[in-house]
mmCIF file with all atom_site columns, C-alpha atoms in Angstrom:
data_model
loop_
_atom_site.group_PDB
_atom_site.id
_atom_site.type_symbol
_atom_site.label_atom_id
_atom_site.label_alt_id
_atom_site.label_comp_id
_atom_site.label_asym_id
_atom_site.label_entity_id
_atom_site.label_seq_id
_atom_site.pdbx_PDB_ins_code
_atom_site.Cartn_x
_atom_site.Cartn_y
_atom_site.Cartn_z
_atom_site.occupancy
_atom_site.B_iso_or_equiv
_atom_site.pdbx_formal_charge
_atom_site.auth_seq_id
_atom_site.auth_comp_id
_atom_site.auth_asym_id
_atom_site.auth_atom_id
_atom_site.pdbx_PDB_model_num
ATOM 1   C CA . UNK A 1 1   ? 102.565 119.958 197.946 1.00 44.00 ? 632 UNK A CA 1
ATOM 2   C CA . UNK A 1 2   ? 100.980 116.421 199.737 1.00 42.00 ? 633 UNK A CA 1
ATOM 3   C CA . UNK A 1 3   ? 100.085 114.060 196.656 1.00 41.00 ? 634 UNK A CA 1
ATOM 4   C CA . UNK A 1 4   ? 103.696 115.660 195.428 1.00 37.00 ? 635 UNK A CA 1
ATOM 5   C CA . UNK A 1 5   ? 106.124 114.099 199.136 1.00 35.00 ? 636 UNK A CA 1
ATOM 6   C CA . UNK A 1 6   ? 103.629 111.340 198.634 1.00 33.00 ? 637 UNK A CA 1
ATOM 7   C CA . UNK A 1 7   ? 105.189 110.561 195.201 1.00 34.00 ? 638 UNK A CA 1
ATOM 8   C CA . UNK A 1 8   ? 109.132 111.258 196.170 1.00 32.00 ? 639 UNK A CA 1
ATOM 9   C CA . UNK A 1 9   ? 108.238 108.873 199.613 1.00 33.00 ? 640 UNK A CA 1
ATOM 10  C CA . UNK A 1 10  ? 107.236 106.776 197.258 1.00 34.00 ? 641 UNK A CA 1
ATOM 11  C CA . UNK A 1 11  ? 110.337 106.298 195.370 1.00 34.00 ? 642 UNK A CA 1
ATOM 12  C CA . UNK A 1 12  ? 112.508 106.409 198.133 1.00 36.00 ? 643 UNK A CA 1
ATOM 13  C CA . UNK A 1 13  ? 110.889 103.590 200.177 1.00 34.00 ? 644 UNK A CA 1
ATOM 14  C CA . UNK A 1 14  ? 110.651 101.086 196.934 1.00 36.00 ? 645 UNK A CA 1
ATOM 15  C CA . UNK A 1 15  ? 115.035 102.509 195.791 1.00 36.00 ? 646 UNK A CA 1
ATOM 16  C CA . UNK A 1 16  ? 115.149 101.184 199.200 1.00 37.00 ? 647 UNK A CA 1
ATOM 17  C CA . UNK A 1 17  ? 113.590 98.154  199.970 1.00 38.00 ? 648 UNK A CA 1
ATOM 18  C CA . UNK A 1 18  ? 115.407 96.972  196.740 1.00 42.00 ? 649 UNK A CA 1
ATOM 19  C CA . UNK A 1 19  ? 117.065 94.260  197.451 1.00 45.00 ? 650 UNK A CA 1
ATOM 20  C CA . UNK A 1 20  ? 119.004 94.260  193.848 1.00 46.00 ? 651 UNK A CA 1
ATOM 21  C CA . UNK A 1 21  ? 120.844 96.493  192.178 1.00 50.00 ? 652 UNK A CA 1
ATOM 22  C CA . UNK A 1 22  ? 119.614 96.380  188.217 1.00 62.00 ? 653 UNK A CA 1
ATOM 23  C CA . UNK A 1 23  ? 120.970 97.068  184.783 1.00 87.00 ? 654 UNK A CA 1
ATOM 24  C CA . UNK A 1 24  ? 120.264 96.181  181.831 1.00 94.00 ? 655 UNK A CA 1
ATOM 25  C CA . UNK A 1 25  ? 123.251 94.659  179.142 1.00 96.00 ? 656 UNK A CA 1
ATOM 26  C CA . UNK A 1 26  ? 123.680 92.487  176.157 1.00 97.00 ? 657 UNK A CA 1
ATOM 27  C CA . UNK A 1 27  ? 124.227 88.833  176.885 1.00 98.00 ? 658 UNK A CA 1
ATOM 28  C CA . UNK A 1 28  ? 128.076 87.695  174.700 1.00 98.00 ? 659 UNK A CA 1
ATOM 29  C CA . UNK A 1 29  ? 127.827 84.218  176.175 1.00 97.00 ? 660 UNK A CA 1
ATOM 30  C CA . UNK A 1 30  ? 126.029 82.079  177.449 1.00 96.00 ? 661 UNK A CA 1
ATOM 31  C CA . UNK A 1 31  ? 129.416 79.554  179.236 1.00 94.00 ? 662 UNK A CA 1
ATOM 32  C CA . UNK A 1 32  ? 126.964 76.817  181.200 1.00 90.00 ? 663 UNK A CA 1
ATOM 33  C CA . UNK A 1 33  ? 122.753 76.699  182.018 1.00 88.00 ? 664 UNK A CA 1
ATOM 34  C CA . UNK A 1 34  ? 123.767 79.850  184.739 1.00 92.00 ? 665 UNK A CA 1
ATOM 35  C CA . UNK A 1 35  ? 127.208 80.602  184.224 1.00 95.00 ? 666 UNK A CA 1
ATOM 36  C CA . UNK A 1 36  ? 126.710 84.237  181.859 1.00 97.00 ? 667 UNK A CA 1
ATOM 37  C CA . UNK A 1 37  ? 128.908 86.989  180.186 1.00 97.00 ? 668 UNK A CA 1
ATOM 38  C CA . UNK A 1 38  ? 128.217 90.153  179.297 1.00 97.00 ? 669 UNK A CA 1
ATOM 39  C CA . UNK A 1 39  ? 129.635 92.206  176.871 1.00 96.00 ? 670 UNK A CA 1
ATOM 40  C CA . UNK A 1 40  ? 132.584 94.320  177.693 1.00 94.00 ? 671 UNK A CA 1
ATOM 41  C CA . UNK A 1 41  ? 133.291 90.593  180.487 1.00 93.00 ? 672 UNK A CA 1
ATOM 42  C CA . UNK A 1 42  ? 131.512 90.709  183.783 1.00 94.00 ? 673 UNK A CA 1
ATOM 43  C CA . UNK A 1 43  ? 130.233 87.521  183.784 1.00 96.00 ? 674 UNK A CA 1
ATOM 44  C CA . UNK A 1 44  ? 127.784 85.922  186.496 1.00 96.00 ? 675 UNK A CA 1
ATOM 45  C CA . UNK A 1 45  ? 126.495 82.911  188.587 1.00 96.00 ? 676 UNK A CA 1
ATOM 46  C CA . UNK A 1 46  ? 122.733 82.652  188.910 1.00 96.00 ? 677 UNK A CA 1
ATOM 47  C CA . UNK A 1 47  ? 121.280 83.464  191.416 1.00 95.00 ? 678 UNK A CA 1
ATOM 48  C CA . UNK A 1 48  ? 119.839 80.299  193.390 1.00 95.00 ? 679 UNK A CA 1
ATOM 49  C CA . UNK A 1 49  ? 120.655 77.391  190.743 1.00 97.00 ? 680 UNK A CA 1
ATOM 50  C CA . UNK A 1 50  ? 123.148 75.034  189.894 1.00 95.00 ? 681 UNK A CA 1
ATOM 51  C CA . UNK A 1 51  ? 123.082 73.627  187.067 1.00 96.00 ? 682 UNK A CA 1
ATOM 52  C CA . UNK A 1 52  ? 124.937 69.394  185.962 1.00 94.00 ? 683 UNK A CA 1
ATOM 53  C CA . UNK A 1 53  ? 128.272 69.806  183.990 1.00 90.00 ? 684 UNK A CA 1
ATOM 54  C CA . UNK A 1 54  ? 128.020 71.135  180.315 1.00 85.00 ? 685 UNK A CA 1
ATOM 55  C CA . UNK A 1 55  ? 128.964 67.263  179.986 1.00 89.00 ? 686 UNK A CA 1
ATOM 56  C CA . UNK A 1 56  ? 126.168 65.816  181.026 1.00 91.00 ? 687 UNK A CA 1
ATOM 57  C CA . UNK A 1 57  ? 122.661 64.947  179.065 1.00 91.00 ? 688 UNK A CA 1
ATOM 58  C CA . UNK A 1 58  ? 120.810 67.608  181.688 1.00 91.00 ? 689 UNK A CA 1
ATOM 59  C CA . UNK A 1 59  ? 123.567 70.072  181.424 1.00 94.00 ? 690 UNK A CA 1
ATOM 60  C CA . UNK A 1 60  ? 124.049 70.773  177.780 1.00 95.00 ? 691 UNK A CA 1
ATOM 61  C CA . UNK A 1 61  ? 120.126 70.853  177.369 1.00 95.00 ? 692 UNK A CA 1
ATOM 62  C CA . UNK A 1 62  ? 120.271 73.512  180.071 1.00 96.00 ? 693 UNK A CA 1
ATOM 63  C CA . UNK A 1 63  ? 123.258 75.983  178.596 1.00 96.00 ? 694 UNK A CA 1
ATOM 64  C CA . UNK A 1 64  ? 121.555 75.199  175.843 1.00 96.00 ? 695 UNK A CA 1
ATOM 65  C CA . UNK A 1 65  ? 117.760 77.005  176.838 1.00 96.00 ? 696 UNK A CA 1
ATOM 66  C CA . UNK A 1 66  ? 120.048 79.487  178.467 1.00 97.00 ? 697 UNK A CA 1
ATOM 67  C CA . UNK A 1 67  ? 121.825 80.183  175.031 1.00 97.00 ? 698 UNK A CA 1
ATOM 68  C CA . UNK A 1 68  ? 118.342 80.045  172.664 1.00 97.00 ? 699 UNK A CA 1
ATOM 69  C CA . UNK A 1 69  ? 117.063 82.726  175.216 1.00 97.00 ? 700 UNK A CA 1
ATOM 70  C CA . UNK A 1 70  ? 119.890 84.821  176.313 1.00 98.00 ? 701 UNK A CA 1
ATOM 71  C CA . UNK A 1 71  ? 123.154 84.940  173.892 1.00 97.00 ? 702 UNK A CA 1
ATOM 72  C CA . UNK A 1 72  ? 122.742 88.638  172.403 1.00 97.00 ? 703 UNK A CA 1
ATOM 73  C CA . UNK A 1 73  ? 120.301 90.067  173.403 1.00 97.00 ? 704 UNK A CA 1
ATOM 74  C CA . UNK A 1 74  ? 119.511 92.619  175.868 1.00 97.00 ? 705 UNK A CA 1
ATOM 75  C CA . UNK A 1 75  ? 118.591 91.992  179.338 1.00 97.00 ? 706 UNK A CA 1
ATOM 76  C CA . UNK A 1 76  ? 117.581 93.229  183.017 1.00 97.00 ? 707 UNK A CA 1
ATOM 77  C CA . UNK A 1 77  ? 120.023 92.011  184.990 1.00 95.00 ? 708 UNK A CA 1
ATOM 78  C CA . UNK A 1 78  ? 119.782 92.175  189.047 1.00 93.00 ? 709 UNK A CA 1
ATOM 79  C CA . UNK A 1 79  ? 122.859 91.539  191.539 1.00 90.00 ? 710 UNK A CA 1
ATOM 80  C CA . UNK A 1 80  ? 121.794 89.870  194.736 1.00 87.00 ? 711 UNK A CA 1
ATOM 81  C CA . UNK A 1 81  ? 122.835 92.190  196.887 1.00 87.00 ? 712 UNK A CA 1
ATOM 82  C CA . UNK A 1 82  ? 123.211 92.253  201.328 1.00 86.00 ? 713 UNK A CA 1
ATOM 83  C CA . UNK A 1 83  ? 122.277 96.116  201.664 1.00 84.00 ? 714 UNK A CA 1
ATOM 84  C CA . UNK A 1 84  ? 121.827 97.317  197.663 1.00 78.00 ? 715 UNK A CA 1
ATOM 85  C CA . UNK A 1 85  ? 125.387 99.200  197.629 1.00 82.00 ? 716 UNK A CA 1
ATOM 86  C CA . UNK A 1 86  ? 127.923 98.126  194.916 1.00 84.00 ? 717 UNK A CA 1
ATOM 87  C CA . UNK A 1 87  ? 130.042 96.980  198.783 1.00 87.00 ? 718 UNK A CA 1
ATOM 88  C CA . UNK A 1 88  ? 127.373 94.844  199.844 1.00 88.00 ? 719 UNK A CA 1
ATOM 89  C CA . UNK A 1 89  ? 127.174 92.185  196.110 1.00 90.00 ? 720 UNK A CA 1
ATOM 90  C CA . UNK A 1 90  ? 126.889 88.875  197.109 1.00 91.00 ? 721 UNK A CA 1
ATOM 91  C CA . UNK A 1 91  ? 130.312 86.536  194.755 1.00 91.00 ? 722 UNK A CA 1
ATOM 92  C CA . UNK A 1 92  ? 131.370 83.049  195.020 1.00 90.00 ? 723 UNK A CA 1
ATOM 93  C CA . UNK A 1 93  ? 134.514 81.709  196.016 1.00 91.00 ? 724 UNK A CA 1
ATOM 94  C CA . UNK A 1 94  ? 135.521 82.312  192.448 1.00 93.00 ? 725 UNK A CA 1
ATOM 95  C CA . UNK A 1 95  ? 134.769 85.713  193.122 1.00 94.00 ? 726 UNK A CA 1
ATOM 96  C CA . UNK A 1 96  ? 131.667 85.757  190.272 1.00 94.00 ? 727 UNK A CA 1
ATOM 97  C CA . UNK A 1 97  ? 128.279 87.835  191.271 1.00 94.00 ? 728 UNK A CA 1
ATOM 98  C CA . UNK A 1 98  ? 125.603 85.720  191.323 1.00 94.00 ? 729 UNK A CA 1
ATOM 99  C CA . UNK A 1 99  ? 122.696 87.716  189.363 1.00 95.00 ? 730 UNK A CA 1
ATOM 100 C CA . UNK A 1 100 ? 118.909 87.457  188.302 1.00 95.00 ? 731 UNK A CA 1
ATOM 101 C CA . UNK A 1 101 ? 118.542 87.854  184.979 1.00 97.00 ? 732 UNK A CA 1
ATOM 102 C CA . UNK A 1 102 ? 114.857 88.706  183.270 1.00 97.00 ? 733 UNK A CA 1
ATOM 103 C CA . UNK A 1 103 ? 114.851 88.420  179.519 1.00 97.00 ? 734 UNK A CA 1
ATOM 104 C CA . UNK A 1 104 ? 111.874 88.459  176.896 1.00 95.00 ? 735 UNK A CA 1
ATOM 105 C CA . UNK A 1 105 ? 109.200 91.199  176.186 1.00 92.00 ? 736 UNK A CA 1
ATOM 106 C CA . UNK A 1 106 ? 108.994 92.881  178.940 1.00 92.00 ? 737 UNK A CA 1
ATOM 107 C CA . UNK A 1 107 ? 112.478 91.647  180.944 1.00 94.00 ? 738 UNK A CA 1
ATOM 108 C CA . UNK A 1 108 ? 110.039 89.593  182.933 1.00 94.00 ? 739 UNK A CA 1
ATOM 109 C CA . UNK A 1 109 ? 111.290 85.524  181.932 1.00 97.00 ? 740 UNK A CA 1
ATOM 110 C CA . UNK A 1 110 ? 112.853 83.970  184.932 1.00 97.00 ? 741 UNK A CA 1
ATOM 111 C CA . UNK A 1 111 ? 115.745 82.255  182.865 1.00 98.00 ? 742 UNK A CA 1
ATOM 112 C CA . UNK A 1 112 ? 116.256 80.601  187.101 1.00 97.00 ? 743 UNK A CA 1
ATOM 113 C CA . UNK A 1 113 ? 113.245 79.672  187.444 1.00 98.00 ? 744 UNK A CA 1
ATOM 114 C CA . UNK A 1 114 ? 112.929 78.261  183.727 1.00 97.00 ? 745 UNK A CA 1
ATOM 115 C CA . UNK A 1 115 ? 115.498 75.960  183.875 1.00 98.00 ? 746 UNK A CA 1
ATOM 116 C CA . UNK A 1 116 ? 114.009 74.687  187.508 1.00 98.00 ? 747 UNK A CA 1
ATOM 117 C CA . UNK A 1 117 ? 110.573 74.388  185.350 1.00 97.00 ? 748 UNK A CA 1
ATOM 118 C CA . UNK A 1 118 ? 112.233 72.220  183.173 1.00 96.00 ? 749 UNK A CA 1
ATOM 119 C CA . UNK A 1 119 ? 113.687 70.426  185.024 1.00 97.00 ? 750 UNK A CA 1
ATOM 120 C CA . UNK A 1 120 ? 117.585 71.101  184.870 1.00 97.00 ? 751 UNK A CA 1
ATOM 121 C CA . UNK A 1 121 ? 118.442 73.748  187.697 1.00 97.00 ? 752 UNK A CA 1
ATOM 122 C CA . UNK A 1 122 ? 118.554 72.652  191.385 1.00 97.00 ? 753 UNK A CA 1
ATOM 123 C CA . UNK A 1 123 ? 117.748 75.299  193.956 1.00 97.00 ? 754 UNK A CA 1
ATOM 124 C CA . UNK A 1 124 ? 120.878 76.186  196.019 1.00 95.00 ? 755 UNK A CA 1
ATOM 125 C CA . UNK A 1 125 ? 119.781 77.003  199.436 1.00 91.00 ? 756 UNK A CA 1
ATOM 126 C CA . UNK A 1 126 ? 123.296 78.783  200.540 1.00 88.00 ? 757 UNK A CA 1
ATOM 127 C CA . UNK A 1 127 ? 122.648 81.107  197.345 1.00 87.00 ? 758 UNK A CA 1
ATOM 128 C CA . UNK A 1 128 ? 119.472 81.618  197.885 1.00 91.00 ? 759 UNK A CA 1
ATOM 129 C CA . UNK A 1 129 ? 118.221 84.927  198.322 1.00 91.00 ? 760 UNK A CA 1
ATOM 130 C CA . UNK A 1 130 ? 115.006 86.323  200.755 1.00 89.00 ? 761 UNK A CA 1
ATOM 131 C CA . UNK A 1 131 ? 112.531 86.680  198.468 1.00 90.00 ? 762 UNK A CA 1
ATOM 132 C CA . UNK A 1 132 ? 113.131 84.017  196.115 1.00 94.00 ? 763 UNK A CA 1
ATOM 133 C CA . UNK A 1 133 ? 111.370 81.232  197.868 1.00 94.00 ? 764 UNK A CA 1
ATOM 134 C CA . UNK A 1 134 ? 109.049 80.170  195.336 1.00 97.00 ? 765 UNK A CA 1
ATOM 135 C CA . UNK A 1 135 ? 112.377 78.480  193.972 1.00 98.00 ? 766 UNK A CA 1
ATOM 136 C CA . UNK A 1 136 ? 111.856 75.751  195.600 1.00 97.00 ? 767 UNK A CA 1
ATOM 137 C CA . UNK A 1 137 ? 108.217 74.941  194.856 1.00 98.00 ? 768 UNK A CA 1
ATOM 138 C CA . UNK A 1 138 ? 109.465 75.484  191.229 1.00 98.00 ? 769 UNK A CA 1
ATOM 139 C CA . UNK A 1 139 ? 110.828 72.965  192.124 1.00 98.00 ? 770 UNK A CA 1
ATOM 140 C CA . UNK A 1 140 ? 109.282 70.079  193.654 1.00 98.00 ? 771 UNK A CA 1
ATOM 141 C CA . UNK A 1 141 ? 106.669 70.464  190.909 1.00 97.00 ? 772 UNK A CA 1
ATOM 142 C CA . UNK A 1 142 ? 110.251 69.387  188.673 1.00 97.00 ? 773 UNK A CA 1
ATOM 143 C CA . UNK A 1 143 ? 110.780 66.634  190.710 1.00 97.00 ? 774 UNK A CA 1
ATOM 144 C CA . UNK A 1 144 ? 107.105 65.761  191.838 1.00 97.00 ? 775 UNK A CA 1
ATOM 145 C CA . UNK A 1 145 ? 106.327 65.908  186.429 1.00 97.00 ? 776 UNK A CA 1
ATOM 146 C CA . UNK A 1 146 ? 109.778 63.675  186.788 1.00 96.00 ? 777 UNK A CA 1
ATOM 147 C CA . UNK A 1 147 ? 111.222 66.396  184.321 1.00 95.00 ? 778 UNK A CA 1
ATOM 148 C CA . UNK A 1 148 ? 114.695 67.247  184.276 1.00 93.00 ? 779 UNK A CA 1
ATOM 149 C CA . UNK A 1 149 ? 117.382 66.148  186.479 1.00 94.00 ? 780 UNK A CA 1
ATOM 150 C CA . UNK A 1 150 ? 114.562 63.733  188.059 1.00 94.00 ? 781 UNK A CA 1
ATOM 151 C CA . UNK A 1 151 ? 113.784 61.591  185.183 1.00 89.00 ? 782 UNK A CA 1
ATOM 152 C CA . UNK A 1 152 ? 114.652 59.261  183.934 1.00 66.00 ? 783 UNK A CA 1
ATOM 153 C CA . UNK A 1 153 ? 117.415 58.016  187.034 1.00 48.00 ? 784 UNK A CA 1
ATOM 154 C CA . UNK A 1 154 ? 118.697 61.835  186.116 1.00 47.00 ? 785 UNK A CA 1
ATOM 155 C CA . UNK A 1 155 ? 119.266 62.916  189.118 1.00 42.00 ? 786 UNK A CA 1
ATOM 156 C CA . UNK A 1 156 ? 122.475 62.969  189.305 1.00 42.00 ? 787 UNK A CA 1
ATOM 157 C CA . UNK A 1 157 ? 122.801 64.203  186.882 1.00 39.00 ? 788 UNK A CA 1
#
């Protein structure tokens, strides 16, 4: 009996401590490097980042990277919430939710982190939830290596 109550407690703690709501969905279309639409029409912004407009070189690269990794594939979608309920979902001014998207084998690759690593995105402090501070470190490494936005006069991208 003691073991089962420990497992139940651990499960409840994990659920209550989670800052997001997760689903697996199929990506219907990548509209830009950070605007993703799923089958059924649900569309999200990537949490914590922004990418340049698609007309810029870096914007096209971000769009192409996200499109190659995500479009037509099942991904894990972790919607940013303030209180771990649907009522607490954080939305942008345009009414779209902010979400983290994981893809690849075991749904273990973070598309926003990849865009930051390649220098194709910037951290947006206003949309950076607790637990995403590592995005700043990823961005700093891309800046130091002068990748994407941070090289060749592209920083205005």
